[in-house]
XYZ file of C-alpha atoms in Angstrom:
342
model
C 10.307 -28.770 -49.678
C 13.822 -27.811 -50.804
C 15.649 -29.458 -53.685
C 19.027 -30.930 -52.740
C 21.425 -32.399 -55.290
C 23.692 -35.250 -54.190
C 27.009 -36.082 -55.856
C 28.207 -39.628 -55.231
C 31.966 -40.203 -55.520
C 32.285 -43.534 -53.683
C 33.952 -44.591 -50.443
C 33.153 -47.069 -47.685
C 29.542 -45.896 -47.653
C 29.176 -47.495 -51.115
C 31.037 -50.729 -50.345
C 30.047 -54.253 -49.397
C 31.956 -57.329 -48.271
C 32.852 -59.722 -51.103
C 33.231 -63.515 -50.950
C 36.805 -63.156 -49.692
C 35.655 -60.972 -46.811
C 37.141 -57.792 -48.302
C 35.411 -54.447 -48.718
C 34.939 -53.400 -52.361
C 32.827 -50.770 -54.188
C 29.396 -52.304 -54.817
C 26.545 -49.833 -54.194
C 25.369 -47.034 -56.480
C 24.150 -43.656 -55.361
C 20.626 -44.453 -56.472
C 20.670 -47.618 -54.368
C 21.834 -45.640 -51.357
C 19.123 -43.018 -51.623
C 16.473 -45.656 -52.284
C 17.474 -47.387 -49.051
C 16.691 -44.261 -46.993
C 12.946 -43.508 -47.345
C 13.225 -40.768 -44.706
C 15.139 -38.587 -47.205
C 11.848 -37.894 -48.988
C 10.494 -36.345 -45.789
C 13.312 -33.780 -45.673
C 14.006 -32.730 -49.253
C 13.434 -33.429 -52.905
C 16.546 -35.348 -53.967
C 18.299 -35.419 -57.336
C 21.675 -37.053 -57.813
C 24.714 -37.599 -60.011
C 27.085 -40.566 -59.829
C 30.443 -38.865 -60.421
C 32.498 -41.966 -59.575
C 32.565 -44.964 -57.250
C 36.124 -44.784 -55.956
C 37.880 -45.410 -52.648
C 38.890 -41.939 -51.522
C 42.589 -42.836 -51.671
C 42.052 -42.731 -55.458
C 40.732 -39.172 -55.360
C 43.080 -36.403 -56.516
C 43.072 -32.601 -56.733
C 42.370 -32.863 -60.454
C 39.318 -35.056 -59.825
C 38.202 -32.533 -57.210
C 38.477 -29.747 -59.808
C 36.116 -31.756 -62.029
C 33.725 -32.096 -59.100
C 34.074 -28.367 -58.462
C 32.885 -27.612 -61.982
C 29.872 -29.893 -61.510
C 29.036 -27.955 -58.339
C 29.312 -24.574 -60.059
C 27.099 -25.684 -62.936
C 24.514 -27.254 -60.615
C 24.226 -24.256 -58.298
C 23.381 -21.961 -61.193
C 19.994 -23.685 -61.083
C 18.007 -21.452 -58.746
C 15.759 -24.350 -57.764
C 18.683 -26.230 -56.155
C 19.027 -25.172 -52.506
C 22.312 -26.923 -51.780
C 24.610 -29.842 -52.469
C 25.625 -32.975 -50.581
C 28.779 -34.825 -51.607
C 29.123 -38.475 -50.595
C 32.837 -39.257 -50.295
C 35.267 -41.742 -48.773
C 36.581 -40.620 -45.404
C 40.341 -41.036 -45.943
C 40.739 -37.911 -48.096
C 37.368 -36.307 -47.416
C 38.927 -33.398 -45.537
C 41.218 -32.627 -48.472
C 38.374 -32.541 -50.990
C 36.327 -30.404 -48.605
C 39.169 -27.944 -48.067
C 40.086 -27.659 -51.753
C 36.455 -26.942 -52.614
C 36.095 -24.448 -49.776
C 39.242 -22.557 -50.787
C 38.385 -22.478 -54.498
C 34.637 -21.775 -54.408
C 33.660 -18.196 -53.688
C 30.321 -16.993 -52.383
C 29.360 -15.892 -55.892
C 29.958 -19.422 -57.217
C 28.164 -21.023 -54.280
C 25.372 -18.435 -54.410
C 25.685 -18.605 -50.591
C 24.197 -22.114 -50.722
C 25.577 -24.872 -48.497
C 27.821 -27.668 -49.731
C 28.128 -30.543 -47.251
C 30.389 -33.596 -47.489
C 29.606 -36.856 -45.751
C 30.637 -40.507 -45.830
C 30.814 -43.564 -43.608
C 33.264 -45.464 -41.447
C 31.405 -48.738 -41.884
C 30.285 -50.346 -45.094
C 26.735 -50.655 -46.302
C 26.404 -54.266 -45.090
C 28.215 -54.069 -41.738
C 26.435 -54.112 -38.405
C 25.781 -50.594 -37.119
C 26.515 -49.127 -40.544
C 26.650 -45.342 -40.196
C 26.270 -44.356 -43.838
C 22.503 -44.008 -43.928
C 22.405 -41.861 -40.782
C 25.246 -39.677 -42.070
C 23.638 -39.110 -45.460
C 20.310 -38.320 -43.826
C 21.991 -35.847 -41.462
C 23.924 -34.194 -44.307
C 20.729 -33.628 -46.295
C 19.066 -32.237 -43.170
C 21.958 -29.809 -42.626
C 21.979 -28.742 -46.290
C 18.234 -28.079 -46.136
C 18.470 -25.923 -43.006
C 18.166 -22.139 -43.429
C 20.954 -21.562 -40.890
C 23.406 -23.406 -43.166
C 23.518 -20.523 -45.649
C 26.740 -18.493 -46.090
C 28.932 -21.039 -44.289
C 30.899 -22.310 -47.275
C 31.809 -25.987 -47.480
C 31.165 -28.152 -44.420
C 31.555 -31.752 -43.293
C 28.822 -33.696 -41.500
C 29.347 -37.111 -39.901
C 28.331 -38.710 -36.622
C 25.719 -35.991 -36.015
C 28.345 -33.206 -35.979
C 29.002 -30.335 -38.393
C 32.554 -29.124 -39.057
C 34.204 -26.454 -41.181
C 36.281 -27.683 -44.114
C 39.286 -25.736 -42.838
C 39.484 -27.182 -39.346
C 38.106 -30.718 -39.693
C 40.490 -33.680 -39.347
C 40.079 -37.440 -39.496
C 41.542 -38.476 -36.149
C 40.835 -42.218 -35.887
C 41.146 -45.086 -38.360
C 38.001 -46.911 -37.231
C 35.910 -44.955 -34.708
C 32.573 -43.517 -35.808
C 33.631 -40.356 -33.996
C 36.643 -39.933 -36.246
C 36.011 -36.418 -37.602
C 36.810 -33.604 -35.182
C 37.963 -29.994 -35.262
C 40.827 -30.394 -32.781
C 42.093 -26.830 -33.031
C 38.744 -25.267 -32.252
C 35.235 -26.712 -32.084
C 32.537 -28.201 -34.249
C 30.285 -25.680 -35.965
C 27.191 -27.461 -34.737
C 25.354 -30.725 -34.311
C 22.164 -32.557 -35.183
C 20.104 -33.165 -32.077
C 17.974 -36.335 -31.842
C 18.530 -36.895 -35.594
C 16.171 -34.004 -36.314
C 17.193 -30.527 -35.178
C 20.216 -28.698 -36.609
C 21.890 -26.621 -33.897
C 24.767 -24.310 -34.812
C 27.236 -23.375 -32.082
C 29.154 -20.874 -34.234
C 27.695 -17.853 -36.091
C 27.508 -18.102 -39.885
C 30.892 -17.285 -41.412
C 33.527 -18.606 -43.776
C 36.882 -19.724 -42.394
C 38.961 -20.262 -45.526
C 40.174 -17.334 -47.663
C 38.846 -17.748 -51.187
C 41.305 -18.193 -54.053
C 39.797 -17.335 -57.417
C 40.481 -20.272 -59.743
C 39.954 -19.989 -63.481
C 37.090 -22.039 -64.901
C 39.536 -23.528 -67.386
C 41.815 -24.887 -64.642
C 41.762 -28.685 -64.809
C 45.175 -29.481 -63.361
C 47.099 -28.003 -60.453
C 50.877 -27.474 -60.276
C 52.987 -30.131 -58.578
C 53.646 -29.505 -54.891
C 55.228 -32.197 -52.710
C 55.313 -32.774 -48.957
C 58.664 -33.534 -47.315
C 58.672 -34.875 -43.758
C 61.073 -33.787 -41.081
C 62.010 -36.524 -38.595
C 65.025 -37.400 -36.508
C 67.813 -38.128 -38.981
C 66.075 -36.691 -42.059
C 68.137 -35.312 -44.928
C 67.337 -33.267 -48.037
C 67.559 -36.046 -50.633
C 63.774 -36.337 -51.102
C 63.461 -32.558 -51.293
C 66.062 -32.406 -54.079
C 64.376 -35.321 -55.862
C 61.002 -33.568 -55.751
C 62.430 -30.453 -57.353
C 64.117 -32.520 -60.083
C 60.753 -34.170 -60.758
C 59.136 -30.769 -61.285
C 57.757 -29.680 -57.935
C 57.106 -25.950 -58.103
C 56.787 -25.644 -54.334
C 57.556 -27.779 -51.302
C 55.626 -28.150 -48.066
C 57.971 -29.189 -45.265
C 56.214 -30.922 -42.396
C 58.460 -29.644 -39.632
C 58.562 -30.687 -35.981
C 57.196 -28.640 -33.097
C 56.392 -25.014 -33.838
C 58.413 -25.069 -37.104
C 61.876 -26.623 -36.731
C 64.038 -28.697 -39.067
C 67.531 -30.176 -38.732
C 70.647 -28.757 -40.394
C 70.521 -31.112 -43.411
C 66.964 -30.160 -44.277
C 67.690 -26.500 -43.555
C 70.494 -26.524 -46.150
C 68.134 -28.185 -48.632
C 65.558 -25.439 -48.066
C 68.241 -22.823 -48.713
C 69.038 -24.445 -52.054
C 65.355 -24.781 -52.974
C 64.675 -21.092 -52.424
C 67.832 -20.181 -54.383
C 66.314 -22.136 -57.288
C 63.078 -20.154 -57.037
C 61.056 -22.947 -55.428
C 58.646 -21.730 -52.761
C 58.812 -23.499 -49.381
C 55.912 -23.664 -46.930
C 56.479 -24.814 -43.357
C 53.764 -26.878 -41.633
C 53.938 -28.813 -38.363
C 53.463 -32.511 -37.779
C 51.895 -31.712 -34.388
C 48.093 -31.921 -34.639
C 47.493 -29.005 -32.257
C 48.925 -25.508 -32.008
C 50.034 -23.037 -34.666
C 53.037 -23.342 -36.934
C 54.937 -20.094 -36.370
C 58.541 -18.805 -36.487
C 59.542 -19.132 -32.821
C 63.098 -20.458 -32.444
C 66.194 -18.552 -33.519
C 68.770 -21.343 -33.853
C 69.768 -22.512 -37.336
C 66.855 -24.626 -38.546
C 64.419 -22.939 -36.173
C 61.406 -21.074 -37.460
C 62.960 -17.611 -37.272
C 65.890 -18.640 -39.453
C 63.496 -20.319 -41.898
C 61.452 -17.112 -42.082
C 64.603 -15.151 -42.858
C 65.167 -17.427 -45.857
C 61.763 -16.459 -47.272
C 59.671 -19.463 -46.288
C 56.062 -18.993 -45.207
C 54.101 -20.739 -42.491
C 50.943 -22.828 -42.661
C 49.584 -21.590 -39.309
C 46.775 -24.025 -38.375
C 46.762 -25.981 -41.647
C 48.201 -29.501 -41.591
C 50.667 -30.320 -44.360
C 48.121 -32.000 -46.653
C 45.821 -28.959 -46.590
C 48.755 -26.538 -46.859
C 49.790 -28.410 -50.009
C 46.370 -27.915 -51.621
C 46.324 -24.236 -50.630
C 49.793 -23.810 -52.160
C 48.676 -25.521 -55.373
C 45.745 -23.141 -55.704
C 47.963 -20.120 -55.023
C 50.494 -21.306 -57.614
C 47.760 -21.852 -60.171
C 46.452 -18.356 -59.567
C 49.922 -16.753 -59.746
C 50.575 -18.447 -63.099
C 47.228 -17.234 -64.410
C 48.079 -13.642 -63.390
C 51.800 -13.871 -64.254
C 52.659 -12.974 -60.646
C 55.857 -13.863 -58.811
C 55.053 -17.295 -57.377
C 56.937 -17.009 -54.082
C 55.545 -13.558 -53.367
C 52.031 -14.695 -54.248
C 52.271 -17.727 -51.959
C 53.630 -15.627 -49.077
C 50.743 -13.183 -49.388
C 48.256 -16.038 -49.635
C 49.402 -17.656 -46.402
C 49.415 -14.303 -44.642
C 45.671 -14.177 -45.276
C 45.257 -17.251 -43.090
C 46.246 -15.167 -40.077
C 43.324 -12.798 -40.527
C 40.498 -13.290 -38.012
C 37.801 -15.627 -39.332
């Protein structure tokens, strides 16, 4: 029987309803595992309570701390893989940051699987127990090797790069809308992969000493937007800006002029799209269209939504500072890697 280590960070899965009828953190990791006797039939479980936070309170810096716990734990040859129990609101961000910053040598090709719950521990039809059981089953499966970081909820397995939370309340909230799920758990027992073993996120080598990532802000494009928030972000110390553009990659004239000024100040600008499907690419040639943004020196997030593009940019900035590279050039090269076949 394989040994699986579980990191508990909190989330709805560890909440209960208080006297006022509100959901609050209330359940420890040990209590969760003790409530699922079937776990003992799948794997030998050890655990660490990292935190008990709603996932809105998670941050990239907290994820870096979790990353170090993962690296240290996987050096133990007896540990076959790791499950991370996490709130669903920012689960995809934690999964992506870990996937982008953990290389195969740090993972030792072992699986890391994130899971959580849409319903609290005391609600009818609570999904947390089933999700945790499924995540341990996936982590214990031999076919889960060499796949990087994955997400498992509602009996489906998704890559950290492509997974998105699509619904505020449905149990079937996590999907890979651009492509497909990696696999599924059939009849709560059999792990079936639909996609051959591979990694989807280019690895960015992050120094072990890195405990804080550079500031990168997201600026939204919408009808009537201007560049005031972009300028404010730069004044507050943002070293790069992710612009969530409309359509394939368009912004209005006010935001375009702000991007010009940002690049003149040496601030890298990444263009993402607010559309959930399709690729963000330089298509249109009018002022503010993607082609004119590309000519300014911006780079494009391709399939990454703005919140994942921000994390990827932070990692690239951190790495460029460590190597004393030109930040804008380093970020451009990093996003070009996303276009490689995966």
